[in-house]
Every structure is written in structure tokens, then in C-alpha cells.
Tab-separated table of C-alpha atoms and ligand atoms in Angstrom:
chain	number	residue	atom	x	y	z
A	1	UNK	CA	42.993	-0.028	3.367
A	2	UNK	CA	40.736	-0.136	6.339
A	3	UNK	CA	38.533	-2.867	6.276
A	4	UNK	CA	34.836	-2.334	7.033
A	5	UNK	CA	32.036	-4.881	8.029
A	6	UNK	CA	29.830	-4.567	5.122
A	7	UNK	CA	28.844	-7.550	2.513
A	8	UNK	CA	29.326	-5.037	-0.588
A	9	UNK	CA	33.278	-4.373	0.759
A	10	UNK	CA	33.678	-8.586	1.467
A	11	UNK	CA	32.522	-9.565	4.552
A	12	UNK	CA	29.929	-12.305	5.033
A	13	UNK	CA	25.913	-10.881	4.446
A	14	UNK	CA	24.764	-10.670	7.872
A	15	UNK	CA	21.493	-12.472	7.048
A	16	UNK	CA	21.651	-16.417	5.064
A	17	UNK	CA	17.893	-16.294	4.219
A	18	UNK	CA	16.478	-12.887	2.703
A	19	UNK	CA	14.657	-11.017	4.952
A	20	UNK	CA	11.517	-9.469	3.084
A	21	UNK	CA	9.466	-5.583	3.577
A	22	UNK	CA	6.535	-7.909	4.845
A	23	UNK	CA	6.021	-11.317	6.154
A	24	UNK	CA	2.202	-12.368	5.917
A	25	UNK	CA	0.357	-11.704	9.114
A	26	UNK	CA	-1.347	-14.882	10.286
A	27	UNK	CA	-3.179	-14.836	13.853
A	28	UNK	CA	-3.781	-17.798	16.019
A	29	UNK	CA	-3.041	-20.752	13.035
A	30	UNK	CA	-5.049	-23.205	15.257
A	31	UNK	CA	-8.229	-21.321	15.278
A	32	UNK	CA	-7.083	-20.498	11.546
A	33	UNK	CA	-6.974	-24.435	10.465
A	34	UNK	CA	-10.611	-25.358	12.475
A	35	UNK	CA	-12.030	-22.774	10.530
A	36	UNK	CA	-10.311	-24.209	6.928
A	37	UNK	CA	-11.817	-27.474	8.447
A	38	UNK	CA	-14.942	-26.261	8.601
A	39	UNK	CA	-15.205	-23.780	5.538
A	40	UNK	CA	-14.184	-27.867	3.904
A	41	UNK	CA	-16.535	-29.693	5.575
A	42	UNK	CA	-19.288	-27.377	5.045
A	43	UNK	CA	-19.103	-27.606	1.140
A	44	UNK	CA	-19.602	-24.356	0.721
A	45	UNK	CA	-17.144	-22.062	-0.594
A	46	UNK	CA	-18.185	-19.280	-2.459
A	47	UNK	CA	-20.888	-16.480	-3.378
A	48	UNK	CA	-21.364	-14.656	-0.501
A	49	UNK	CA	-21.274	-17.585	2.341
A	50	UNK	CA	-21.634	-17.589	6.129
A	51	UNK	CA	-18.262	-16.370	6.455
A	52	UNK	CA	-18.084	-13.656	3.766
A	53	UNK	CA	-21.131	-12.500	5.823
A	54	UNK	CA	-19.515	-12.400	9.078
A	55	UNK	CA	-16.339	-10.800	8.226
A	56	UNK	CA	-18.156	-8.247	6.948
A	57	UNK	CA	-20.167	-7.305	9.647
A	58	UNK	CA	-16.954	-8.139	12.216
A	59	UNK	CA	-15.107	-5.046	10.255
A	60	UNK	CA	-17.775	-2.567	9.288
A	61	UNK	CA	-18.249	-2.700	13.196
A	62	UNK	CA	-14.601	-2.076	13.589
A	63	UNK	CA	-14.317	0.857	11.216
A	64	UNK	CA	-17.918	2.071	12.345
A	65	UNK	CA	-19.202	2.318	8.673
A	66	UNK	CA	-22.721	1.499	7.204
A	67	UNK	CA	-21.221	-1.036	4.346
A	68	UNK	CA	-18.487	-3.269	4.015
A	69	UNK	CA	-18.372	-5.703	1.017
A	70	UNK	CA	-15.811	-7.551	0.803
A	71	UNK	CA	-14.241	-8.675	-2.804
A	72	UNK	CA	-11.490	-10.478	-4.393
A	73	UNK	CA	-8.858	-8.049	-4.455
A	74	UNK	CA	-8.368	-4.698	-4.038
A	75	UNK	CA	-8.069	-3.618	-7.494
A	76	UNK	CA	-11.396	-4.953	-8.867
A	77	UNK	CA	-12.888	-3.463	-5.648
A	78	UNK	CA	-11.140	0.261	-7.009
A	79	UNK	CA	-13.050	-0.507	-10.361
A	80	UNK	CA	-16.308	-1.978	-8.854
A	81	UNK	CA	-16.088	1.440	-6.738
A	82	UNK	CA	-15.225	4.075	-9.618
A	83	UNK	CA	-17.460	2.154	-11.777
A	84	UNK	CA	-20.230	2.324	-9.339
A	85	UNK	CA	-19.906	6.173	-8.447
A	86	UNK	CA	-19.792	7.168	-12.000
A	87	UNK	CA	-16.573	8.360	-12.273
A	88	UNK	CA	-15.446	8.539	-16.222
A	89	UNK	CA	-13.720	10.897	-18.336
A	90	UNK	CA	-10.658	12.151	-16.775
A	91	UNK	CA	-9.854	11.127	-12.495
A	92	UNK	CA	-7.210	13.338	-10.483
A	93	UNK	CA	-4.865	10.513	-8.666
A	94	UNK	CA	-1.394	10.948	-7.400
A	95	UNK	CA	1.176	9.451	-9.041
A	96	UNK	CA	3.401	8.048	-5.669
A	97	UNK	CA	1.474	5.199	-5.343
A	98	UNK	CA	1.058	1.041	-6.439
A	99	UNK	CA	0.373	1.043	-10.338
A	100	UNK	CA	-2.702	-0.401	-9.560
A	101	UNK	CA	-4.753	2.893	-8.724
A	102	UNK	CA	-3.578	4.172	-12.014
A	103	UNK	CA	-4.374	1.143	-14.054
A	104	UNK	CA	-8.362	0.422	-11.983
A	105	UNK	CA	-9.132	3.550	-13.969
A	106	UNK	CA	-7.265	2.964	-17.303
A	107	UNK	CA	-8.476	-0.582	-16.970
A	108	UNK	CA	-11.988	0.847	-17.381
A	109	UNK	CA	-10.709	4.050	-20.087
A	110	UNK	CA	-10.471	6.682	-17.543
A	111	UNK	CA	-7.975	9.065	-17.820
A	112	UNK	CA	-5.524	9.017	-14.573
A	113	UNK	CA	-4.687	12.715	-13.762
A	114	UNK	CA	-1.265	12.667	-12.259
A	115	UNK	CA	-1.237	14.913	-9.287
A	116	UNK	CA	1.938	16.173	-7.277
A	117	UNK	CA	2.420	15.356	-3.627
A	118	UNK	CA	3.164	17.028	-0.419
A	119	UNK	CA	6.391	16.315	0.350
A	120	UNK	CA	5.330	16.423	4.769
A	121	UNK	CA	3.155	14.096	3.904
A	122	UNK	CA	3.638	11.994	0.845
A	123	UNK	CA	-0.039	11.926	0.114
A	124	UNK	CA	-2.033	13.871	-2.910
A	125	UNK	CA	-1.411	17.693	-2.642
A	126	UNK	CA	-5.225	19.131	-1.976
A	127	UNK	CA	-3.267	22.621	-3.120
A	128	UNK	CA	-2.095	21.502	-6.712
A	129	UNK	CA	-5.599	19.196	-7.094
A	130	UNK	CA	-7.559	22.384	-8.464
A	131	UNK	CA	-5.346	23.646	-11.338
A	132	UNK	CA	-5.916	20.279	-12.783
A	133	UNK	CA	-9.497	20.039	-13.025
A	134	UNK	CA	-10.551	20.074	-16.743
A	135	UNK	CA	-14.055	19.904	-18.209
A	136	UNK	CA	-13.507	15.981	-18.530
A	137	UNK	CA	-12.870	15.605	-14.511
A	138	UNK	CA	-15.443	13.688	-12.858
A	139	UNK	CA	-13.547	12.645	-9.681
A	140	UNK	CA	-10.548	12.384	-7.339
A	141	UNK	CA	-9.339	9.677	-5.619
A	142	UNK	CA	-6.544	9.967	-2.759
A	143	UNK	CA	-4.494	7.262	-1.644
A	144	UNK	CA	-3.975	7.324	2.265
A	145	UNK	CA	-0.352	6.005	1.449
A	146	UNK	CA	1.825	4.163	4.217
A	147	UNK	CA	-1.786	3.887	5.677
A	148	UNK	CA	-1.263	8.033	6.688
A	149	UNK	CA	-4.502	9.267	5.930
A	150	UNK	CA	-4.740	11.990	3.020
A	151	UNK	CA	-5.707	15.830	3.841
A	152	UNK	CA	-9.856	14.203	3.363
A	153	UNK	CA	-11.059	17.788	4.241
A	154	UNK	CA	-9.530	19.458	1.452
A	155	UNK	CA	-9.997	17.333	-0.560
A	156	UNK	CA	-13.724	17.269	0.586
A	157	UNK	CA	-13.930	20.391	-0.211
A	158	UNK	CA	-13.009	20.955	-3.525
A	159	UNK	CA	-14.708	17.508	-4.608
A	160	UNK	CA	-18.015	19.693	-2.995
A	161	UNK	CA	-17.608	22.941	-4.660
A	162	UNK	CA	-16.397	21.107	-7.823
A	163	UNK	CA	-19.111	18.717	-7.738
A	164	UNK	CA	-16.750	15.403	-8.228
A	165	UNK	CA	-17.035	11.974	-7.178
A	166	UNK	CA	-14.185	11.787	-3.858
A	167	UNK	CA	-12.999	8.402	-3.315
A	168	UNK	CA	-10.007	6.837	-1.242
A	169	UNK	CA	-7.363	3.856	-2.143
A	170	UNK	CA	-7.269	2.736	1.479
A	171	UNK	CA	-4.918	-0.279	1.035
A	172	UNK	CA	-2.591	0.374	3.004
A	173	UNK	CA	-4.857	1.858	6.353
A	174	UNK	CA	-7.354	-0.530	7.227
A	175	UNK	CA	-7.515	0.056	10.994
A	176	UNK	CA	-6.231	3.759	10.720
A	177	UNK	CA	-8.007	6.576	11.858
A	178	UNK	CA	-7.931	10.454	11.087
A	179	UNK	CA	-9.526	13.150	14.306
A	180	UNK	CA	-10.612	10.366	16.050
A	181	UNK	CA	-12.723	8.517	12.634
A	182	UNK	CA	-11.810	5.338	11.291
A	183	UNK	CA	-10.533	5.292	7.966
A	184	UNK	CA	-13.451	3.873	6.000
A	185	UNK	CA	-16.042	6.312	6.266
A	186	UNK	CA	-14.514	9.073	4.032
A	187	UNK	CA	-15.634	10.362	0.452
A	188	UNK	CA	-18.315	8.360	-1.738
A	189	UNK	CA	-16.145	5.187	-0.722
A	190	UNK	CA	-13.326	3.664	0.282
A	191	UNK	CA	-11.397	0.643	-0.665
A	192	UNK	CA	-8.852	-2.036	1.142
A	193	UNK	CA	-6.542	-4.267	0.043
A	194	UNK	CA	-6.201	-7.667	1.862
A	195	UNK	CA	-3.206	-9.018	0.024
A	196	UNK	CA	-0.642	-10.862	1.667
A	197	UNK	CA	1.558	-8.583	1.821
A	198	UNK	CA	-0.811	-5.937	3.641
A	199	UNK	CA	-1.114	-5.668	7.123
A	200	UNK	CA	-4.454	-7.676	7.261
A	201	UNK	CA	-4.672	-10.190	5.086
A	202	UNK	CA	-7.154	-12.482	2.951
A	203	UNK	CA	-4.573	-14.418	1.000
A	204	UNK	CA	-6.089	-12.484	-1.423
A	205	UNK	CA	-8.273	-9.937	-0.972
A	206	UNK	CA	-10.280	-6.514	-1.121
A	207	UNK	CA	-13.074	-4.318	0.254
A	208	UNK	CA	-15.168	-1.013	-0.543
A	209	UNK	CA	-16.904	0.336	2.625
A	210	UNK	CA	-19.324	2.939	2.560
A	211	UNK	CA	-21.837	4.937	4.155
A	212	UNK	CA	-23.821	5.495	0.815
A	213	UNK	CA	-26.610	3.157	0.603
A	214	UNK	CA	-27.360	3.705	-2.594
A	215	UNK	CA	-24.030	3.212	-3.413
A	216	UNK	CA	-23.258	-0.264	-1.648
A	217	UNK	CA	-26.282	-1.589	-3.407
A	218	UNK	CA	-24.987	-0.817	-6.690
A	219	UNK	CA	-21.541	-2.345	-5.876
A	220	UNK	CA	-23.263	-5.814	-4.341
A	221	UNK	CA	-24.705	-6.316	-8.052
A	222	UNK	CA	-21.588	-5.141	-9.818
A	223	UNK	CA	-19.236	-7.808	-7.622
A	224	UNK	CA	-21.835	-10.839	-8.310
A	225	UNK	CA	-22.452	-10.151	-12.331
A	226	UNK	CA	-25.602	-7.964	-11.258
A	227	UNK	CA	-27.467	-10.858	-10.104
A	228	UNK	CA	-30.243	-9.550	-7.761
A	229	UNK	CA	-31.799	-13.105	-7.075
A	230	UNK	CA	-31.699	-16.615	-8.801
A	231	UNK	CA	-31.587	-15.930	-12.988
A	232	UNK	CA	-32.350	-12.408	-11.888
A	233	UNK	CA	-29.971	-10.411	-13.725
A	234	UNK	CA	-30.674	-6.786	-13.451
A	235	UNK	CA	-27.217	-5.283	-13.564
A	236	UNK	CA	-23.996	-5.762	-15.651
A	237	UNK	CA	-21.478	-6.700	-13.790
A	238	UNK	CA	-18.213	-8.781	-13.015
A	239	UNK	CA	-16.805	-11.529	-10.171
A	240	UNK	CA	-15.452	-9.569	-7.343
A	241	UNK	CA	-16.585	-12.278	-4.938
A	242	UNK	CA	-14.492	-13.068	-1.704
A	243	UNK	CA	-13.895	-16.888	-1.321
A	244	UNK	CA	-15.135	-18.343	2.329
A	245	UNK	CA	-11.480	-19.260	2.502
A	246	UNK	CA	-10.205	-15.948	2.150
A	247	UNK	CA	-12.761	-15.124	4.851
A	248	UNK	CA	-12.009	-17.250	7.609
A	249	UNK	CA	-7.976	-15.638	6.889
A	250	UNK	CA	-9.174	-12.517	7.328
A	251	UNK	CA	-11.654	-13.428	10.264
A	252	UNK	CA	-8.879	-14.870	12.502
A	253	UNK	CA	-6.380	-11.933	11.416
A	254	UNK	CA	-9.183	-9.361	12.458
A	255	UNK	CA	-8.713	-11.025	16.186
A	256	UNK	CA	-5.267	-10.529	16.235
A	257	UNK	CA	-5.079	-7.032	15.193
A	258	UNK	CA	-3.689	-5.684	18.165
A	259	UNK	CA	-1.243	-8.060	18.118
A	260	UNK	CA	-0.187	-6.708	14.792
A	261	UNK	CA	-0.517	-3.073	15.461
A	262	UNK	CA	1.801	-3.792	19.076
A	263	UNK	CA	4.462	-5.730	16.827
A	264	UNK	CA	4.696	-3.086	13.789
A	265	UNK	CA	4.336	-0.171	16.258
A	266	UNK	CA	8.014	-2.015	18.072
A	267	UNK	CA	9.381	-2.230	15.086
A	268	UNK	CA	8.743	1.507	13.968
A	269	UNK	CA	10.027	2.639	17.763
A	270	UNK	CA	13.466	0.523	17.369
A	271	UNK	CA	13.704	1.750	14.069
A	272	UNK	CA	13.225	5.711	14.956
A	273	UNK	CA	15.527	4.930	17.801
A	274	UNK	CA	18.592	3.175	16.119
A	275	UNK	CA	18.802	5.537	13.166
A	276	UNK	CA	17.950	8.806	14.960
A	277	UNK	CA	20.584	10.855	15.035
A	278	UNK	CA	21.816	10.253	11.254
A	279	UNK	CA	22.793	13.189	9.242
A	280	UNK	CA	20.265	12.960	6.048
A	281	UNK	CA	18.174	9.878	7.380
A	282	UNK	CA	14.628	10.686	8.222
A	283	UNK	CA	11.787	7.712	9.102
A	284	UNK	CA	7.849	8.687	7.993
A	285	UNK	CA	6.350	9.171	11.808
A	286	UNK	CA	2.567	8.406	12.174
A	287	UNK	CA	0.583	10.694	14.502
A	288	UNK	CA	0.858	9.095	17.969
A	289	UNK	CA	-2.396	10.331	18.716
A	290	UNK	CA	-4.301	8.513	15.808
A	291	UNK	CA	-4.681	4.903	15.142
A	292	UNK	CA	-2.313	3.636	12.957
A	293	UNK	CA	-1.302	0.098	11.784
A	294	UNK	CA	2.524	1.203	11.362
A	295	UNK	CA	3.292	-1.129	8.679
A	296	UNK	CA	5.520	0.440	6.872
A	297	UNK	CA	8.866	1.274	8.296
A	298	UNK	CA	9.649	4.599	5.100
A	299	UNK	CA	13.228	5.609	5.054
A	300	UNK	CA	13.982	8.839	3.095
A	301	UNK	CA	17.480	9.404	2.032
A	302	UNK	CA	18.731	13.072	1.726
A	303	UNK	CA	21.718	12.482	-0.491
A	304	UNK	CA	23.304	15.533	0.671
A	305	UNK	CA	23.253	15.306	4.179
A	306	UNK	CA	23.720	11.248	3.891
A	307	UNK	CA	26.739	10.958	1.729
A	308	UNK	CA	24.800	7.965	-0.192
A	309	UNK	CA	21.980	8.235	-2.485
A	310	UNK	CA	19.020	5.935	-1.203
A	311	UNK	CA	19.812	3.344	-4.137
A	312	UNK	CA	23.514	3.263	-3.063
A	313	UNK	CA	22.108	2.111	0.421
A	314	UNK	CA	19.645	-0.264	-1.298
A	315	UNK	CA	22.574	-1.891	-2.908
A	316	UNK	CA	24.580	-2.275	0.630
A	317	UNK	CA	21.325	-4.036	2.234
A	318	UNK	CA	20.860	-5.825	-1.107
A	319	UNK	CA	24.611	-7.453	-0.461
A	320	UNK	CA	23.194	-8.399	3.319
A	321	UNK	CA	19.876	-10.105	2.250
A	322	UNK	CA	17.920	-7.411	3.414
A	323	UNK	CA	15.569	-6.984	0.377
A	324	UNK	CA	14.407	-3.665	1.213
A	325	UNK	CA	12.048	-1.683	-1.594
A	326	UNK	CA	12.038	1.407	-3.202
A	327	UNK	CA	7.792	1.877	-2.758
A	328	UNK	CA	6.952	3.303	-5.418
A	329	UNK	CA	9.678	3.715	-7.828
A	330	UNK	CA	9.687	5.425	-10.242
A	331	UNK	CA	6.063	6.459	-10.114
A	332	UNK	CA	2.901	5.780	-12.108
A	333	UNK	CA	3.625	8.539	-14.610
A	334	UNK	CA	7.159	6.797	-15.737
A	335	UNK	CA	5.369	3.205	-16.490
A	336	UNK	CA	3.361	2.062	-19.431
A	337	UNK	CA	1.116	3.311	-20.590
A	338	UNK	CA	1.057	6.959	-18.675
A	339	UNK	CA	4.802	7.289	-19.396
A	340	UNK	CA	4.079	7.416	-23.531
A	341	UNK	CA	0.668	8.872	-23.098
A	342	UNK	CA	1.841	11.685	-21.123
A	343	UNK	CA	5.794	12.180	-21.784
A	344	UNK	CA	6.168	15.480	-19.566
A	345	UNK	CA	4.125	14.752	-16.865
A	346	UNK	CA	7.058	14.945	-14.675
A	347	UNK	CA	7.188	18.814	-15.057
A	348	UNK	CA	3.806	18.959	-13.061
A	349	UNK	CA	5.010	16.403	-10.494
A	350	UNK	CA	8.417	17.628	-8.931
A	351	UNK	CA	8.018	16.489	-5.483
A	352	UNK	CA	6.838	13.129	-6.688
A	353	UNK	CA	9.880	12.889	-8.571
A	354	UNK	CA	12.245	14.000	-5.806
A	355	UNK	CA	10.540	11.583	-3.181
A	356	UNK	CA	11.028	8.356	-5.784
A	357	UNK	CA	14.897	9.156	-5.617
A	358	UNK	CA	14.323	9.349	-1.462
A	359	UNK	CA	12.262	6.636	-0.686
A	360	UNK	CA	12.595	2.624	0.653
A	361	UNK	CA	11.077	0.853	2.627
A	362	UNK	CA	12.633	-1.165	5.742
A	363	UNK	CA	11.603	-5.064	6.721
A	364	UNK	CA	9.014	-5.004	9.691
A	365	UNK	CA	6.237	-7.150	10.752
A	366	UNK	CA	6.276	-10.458	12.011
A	367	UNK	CA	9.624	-11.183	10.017
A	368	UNK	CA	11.847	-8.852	12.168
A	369	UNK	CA	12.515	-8.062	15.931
A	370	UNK	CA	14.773	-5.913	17.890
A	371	UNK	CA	18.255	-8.342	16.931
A	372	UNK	CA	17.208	-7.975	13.751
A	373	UNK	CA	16.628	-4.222	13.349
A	374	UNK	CA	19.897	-3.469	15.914
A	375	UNK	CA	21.757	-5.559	12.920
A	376	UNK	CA	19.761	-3.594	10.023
A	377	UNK	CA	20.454	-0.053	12.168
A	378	UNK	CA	24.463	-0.955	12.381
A	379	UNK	CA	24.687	-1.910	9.122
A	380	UNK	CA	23.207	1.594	7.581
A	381	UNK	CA	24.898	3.448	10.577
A	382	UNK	CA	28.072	1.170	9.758
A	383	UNK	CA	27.141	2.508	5.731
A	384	UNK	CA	26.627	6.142	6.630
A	385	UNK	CA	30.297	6.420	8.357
A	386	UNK	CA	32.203	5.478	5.046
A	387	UNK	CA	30.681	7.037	2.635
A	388	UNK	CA	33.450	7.950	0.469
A	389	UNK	CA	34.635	4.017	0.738
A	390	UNK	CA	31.314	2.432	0.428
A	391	UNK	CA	30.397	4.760	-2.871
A	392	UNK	CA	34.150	3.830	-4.311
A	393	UNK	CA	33.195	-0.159	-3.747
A	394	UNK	CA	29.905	0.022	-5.198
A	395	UNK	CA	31.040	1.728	-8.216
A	396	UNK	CA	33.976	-0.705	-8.655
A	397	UNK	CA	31.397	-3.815	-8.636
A	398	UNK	CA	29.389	-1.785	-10.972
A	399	UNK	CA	32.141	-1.578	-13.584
A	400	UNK	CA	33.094	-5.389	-13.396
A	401	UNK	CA	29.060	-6.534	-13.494
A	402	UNK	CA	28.946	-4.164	-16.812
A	403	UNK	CA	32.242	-5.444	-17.748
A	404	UNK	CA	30.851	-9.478	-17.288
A	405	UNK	CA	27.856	-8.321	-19.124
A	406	UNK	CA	29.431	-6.916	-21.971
A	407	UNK	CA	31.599	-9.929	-22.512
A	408	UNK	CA	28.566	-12.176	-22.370
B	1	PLP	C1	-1.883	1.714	-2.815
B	1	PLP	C2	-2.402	0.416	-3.359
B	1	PLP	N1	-3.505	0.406	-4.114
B	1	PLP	C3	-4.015	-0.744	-4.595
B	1	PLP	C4	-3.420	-1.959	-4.361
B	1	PLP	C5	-3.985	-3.175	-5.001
B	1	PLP	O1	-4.475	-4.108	-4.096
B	1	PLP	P1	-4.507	-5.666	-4.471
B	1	PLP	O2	-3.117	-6.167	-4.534
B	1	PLP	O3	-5.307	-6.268	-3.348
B	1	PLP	O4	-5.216	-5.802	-5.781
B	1	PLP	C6	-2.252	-1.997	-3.557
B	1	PLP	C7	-1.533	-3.212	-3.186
B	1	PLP	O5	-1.353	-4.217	-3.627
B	1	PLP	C8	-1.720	-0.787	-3.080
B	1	PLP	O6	-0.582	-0.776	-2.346
């Protein structure tokens, strides 16, 4: 039999250490460790500190929006948000996204609405939003996911007419923009995610930014336990309070940004360019004449065309130590609890079904470069030319793991 240079058929995994989706983002570590030093020296860590202060102002001027208050993470910043705008009863949210815009509402007994997606675009479908607006709706919120921002006018639009609260998980697009306007200043609000994983990071880390005043009032109070002054509680609220140390991360990242954007907008082009003319194989494009932080490199797998699903290709990078993800499988609506509370929900979400079975996500950022991609690329091209032998393989390994399971 011919012998083909692939880990799952025997030969060596191309890569000793796993390579990971992400690698954290870090900026100039020197600049990075003075300001540690200092944040140390100056004893003063927390509620809302010199630092807090200044990355806010350095990234509401960045994203050209009245407010931008800066939090823990970004999932107590989604529930500081739809707390703050009033949202309750029943929210419209798609279901292709992190669990965590599902659960900032259940977390807080809203109902999450599971909307369908549009398959161009993998964001919320503004067309299938209206036929699921009940008495109990009080809101939408659109994800702008792979930081590709949603259809905001249609969705502005029927949020207007319907009179609901419009907010955006932005998590995944700080430093995006859509005609020419920064992510940021769409809807009642919208919130970031800093995590480590994202491409600007706080350790740790979140954000609402607004142009509501009224608004970013009520969320200051809600993130510091309402306090309007010293043992001047006027509010209730929770800790949703950025560190100084998460600060001075994200301070030195925001200085690098370009950096980041030149590096993840590489990896994207060797990407597009290695894999581009295989049958099935398409990579999510971002609109060359927006601002995007291209950090996600989205591979969707036409089974068909391919001659491997996506998680038979998973498997093969698997084998090489290239951990690559299937974002977001298998959607919100098939995890607890929305999977028990609403069993059928997949017959009102077919394209978010079909795109789960399509979808993974490639290694980029600062862990990868062009030897590394030309490797990934020639392994899936490598993949994609034995089909037949490559699906045989993984089946056969299948059968013996089940086999050593069973005899456990
Ligand atoms: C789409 C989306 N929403 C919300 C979150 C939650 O953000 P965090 O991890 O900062 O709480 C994430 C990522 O983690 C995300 O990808």
C-alpha cells in the first residue's frame, strides 16, 4: 500500500509541542514589566485606578465612542449591559456562538431566543429575527462573530420598529469597523472580551462601550456594587471591576495593535493562498476594505466536494499536534440547559446546524508563521488527495480505540 506522510497513517506528527488556535498577544514585554513595576510599587491595585482610567480613555479614543468601561470579563460586562438596558423576559441571540452569550442572559433568567444564521455570513439572520418576536421579547443581541460585524442596520431596524433593546457581543472585533465606523458605537451597547485568548488581551478581561450616557452611568454603579461615593450606595450591583494589572496588559497591547493586525492579516493571506484551489475548502474572508483584526483563520469543510468531513480533518491535524477547534460546536441550543429546555430548537436553526458540522478554526497569531502554515497547508492538501485512504485509517483507529475501551 502506498505510504502517505500523515501522523494518523504512521509517520512522525510534524509538530513535537502542540500548536494552539491562539497564542496570547503580548506587546513590547519591557514596557509591559515597568508598568507591573509600577502598578507594584504604587500600592494600588484596584477600583477604578490610574490605569483603569487611562485605558479607558486610550480605547474609547480608538473606537471613537462616548464610554468605555472597562470590567473583569466579558461575560459579567454582557450581564452588567443587558441588566442595565432592561432587557428581561425573552432575548433573540444566535445560537453559533461561545456559550457565554447564551448563559449572561440565563445567568440573570432571561430566556435566550435561538436565532438561525446566514450562512454568507455566519452572523444572526436579520431575516428570520422577526418571526421570533413574542410578547415576552424585550431585546436582541448580535454577536459580530470572527470579529465580522453583524447586518447592525437590519437589525437596527427591526429593534426600532419593534421597540427592543439592540445590543452587540463584540468579543471577538475590538478594532473592527463596519462603512467606515468602529465597532463599538452600535445598538444601546456593545461589549469586548479581553481574554487571553482574544486578540487584545487583559489576562482577563471585558468592556461595554457606549454612546448612551444614561446608560454608561447606570453600568459604572452596577460594575462597583452601585457605590456612587464613599458608603454611598445608591444602586444594586455586582464586582465587574478591571484590576490595574489587567490594565497596564491591555495598555501596552493597545500600542502594539498594528503589530497584531499586520501578523494575523499574514497569516490569513498564507492561509487563503496555500489552500486556494481545494475542491470543498473555503476560508471566512474579511472585507479588505474594513478594519479587521483577522484573528481567526475559519475553515469550512464541504464534505462533498472535500472527500472528508471537517471532523475527519480535525482528527488528521489532531495526530500532527495541530490542536485546531471546531468554534462553536455543537451550538448553544445542543448544551445544558437550552438543549432540555428547548429539545427541537434545531428545526428553527438549520443553517446553524449545517455550519457546526463545517466549521474549525486554524492556529494563527503570534504562534504561527509562514513555515508553519506551508506545513499546516501540505498536510490538509497532503489529506485532501487521499481521501479514500485517510477515511479507511481513521476508521480503523476508531475501531481499535472502541475496541481498547471496551476491554477496559
Ligand atoms: C462570542 C463570545 N462572547 C463572550 C465571550 C466571553 O468573554 P470572556 O471570556 O471574557 O468572559 C467570548 C469569549 O470568551 C466569546 O467568544
Amino acid at each position: 500500500m502506498q505510504s502517505i506522510d500523515l501522523a494518523v497513517c504512521g509517520a512522525a506528527p510534524a509538530f513535537t509541542d502542540p500548536l494552539h488556535v491562539g497564542r496570547p498577544n503580548v506587546g513590547n514585554q519591557e514596557r509591559l514589566m515597568r508598568r507591573i513595576q509600577d502598578v507594584i510599587e504604587s500600592r494600588w491595585f484596584s477600583n477604578n485606578g490610574p490605569r483603569v482610567q487611562e485605558f479607558e480613555r486610550e480605547a474609547a479614543r480608538l473606537l471613537g465612542v462616548r464610554h468605555f468601561i472597562a470590567m473583569c470579563n466579558g461575560t459579567i460586562a454582557l450581564e452588567i449591559a443587558i441588566r442595565a438596558a432592561g432587557l428581561r423576559g425573552e432575548v433573540i441571540v444566535p445560537s453559533f456562538t461561545f456559550v457565554a452569550t447564551a448563559h449572561s442572559l440565563q445567568w440573570q433568567e432571561i430566556t435566550p431566543v435561538f436565532c438561525d444564521i446566514d450562512p454568507a455570513t455566519h452572523n444572526i439572520d436579520p431575516a428570520q429575527v422577526e418571526n421570533l418576536i413574542t410578547p415576552r421579547t424585550t431585546g436582541i443581541i448580535g454577536v459580530h462573530l470572527w470579529g465580522r460585524p453583524c447586518n447592525v442596520a437590519a437589525l437596527e431596524e427591526i429593534a426600532g420598529r419593534r421597540g427592543l433593546g439592540l445590543l452587540f457581543d463584540a468579543a471577538h472585533a475590538f478594532g473592527c469597523s463596519r462603512q467606515g465606523t468602529m465597532v463599538g458605537n452600535f445598538g444601546r451597547a456593545e461589549v469586548f472580551s479581553f481574554h487571553a485568548t482574544k486578540f487584545l488581551n487583559t489576562f482577563e478581561g471585558g468592556a461595554v462601550a457606549t454612546n448612551d450616557d444614561e446608560l454608561a452611568k447606570r453600568i459604572r454603579l452596577m460594575k462597583n456594587f452601585g457605590f456612587a461615593g464613599y458608603d454611598n450606595v445608591i444602586y444594586p450591583g455586582t464586582n465587574g471591576k478591571m484590576t490595574e494589572m489587567s490594565a497596564v496588559m491591555g495598555l501596552t497591547g493597545l500600542e502594539s495593535i498594528d503589530e497584531f493586525v499586520a501578523t494575523n492579516r499574514r497569516n490569513h493571506q498564507h492561509y487563503s493562498s496555500g489552500l486556494a484551489d481545494l475542491n470543498g475548502i473555503a476560508i471566512a474572508a474579511y472585507d479588505p476594505s474594513e478594519k479587521s483584526n483577522y484573528q481567526y483563520v475559519i475553515l469550512e469543510v464541504d464534505e462533498q466536494a472535500a472527500g472528508l468531513s471537517r471532523d475527519e480533518l480535525v482528527s488528521v491535524l489532531h495526530a500532527e499536534n495541530i490542536l485546531a477547534r471546531r468554534y462553536f460546536f455543537p451550538g448553544c441550543h445542543r448544551m445544558e440547559p437550552y438543549r432540555s429546555h428547548f429539545p427541537n430548537a434545531h428545526l428553527m436553526l438549520p443553517n446553524t446546524t449545517a455550519l457546526a458540522r463545517r466549521v474549525l478554526a486554524l492556529p494563527t497569531g503570534s504562534a504561527v508563521g509562514a513555515d508553519e502554515i506551508a506545513v499546516i497547508c501540505r498536510i490538509l492538501r497532503t489529506a485532501l488527495r487521499h481521501p479514500a485512504a485517510v477515511r479507511s485509517t481513521l476508521s480503523r483507529l476508531e475501531e481499535v480505540e472502541c475496541r481498547a475501551t471496551v476491554g477496559r
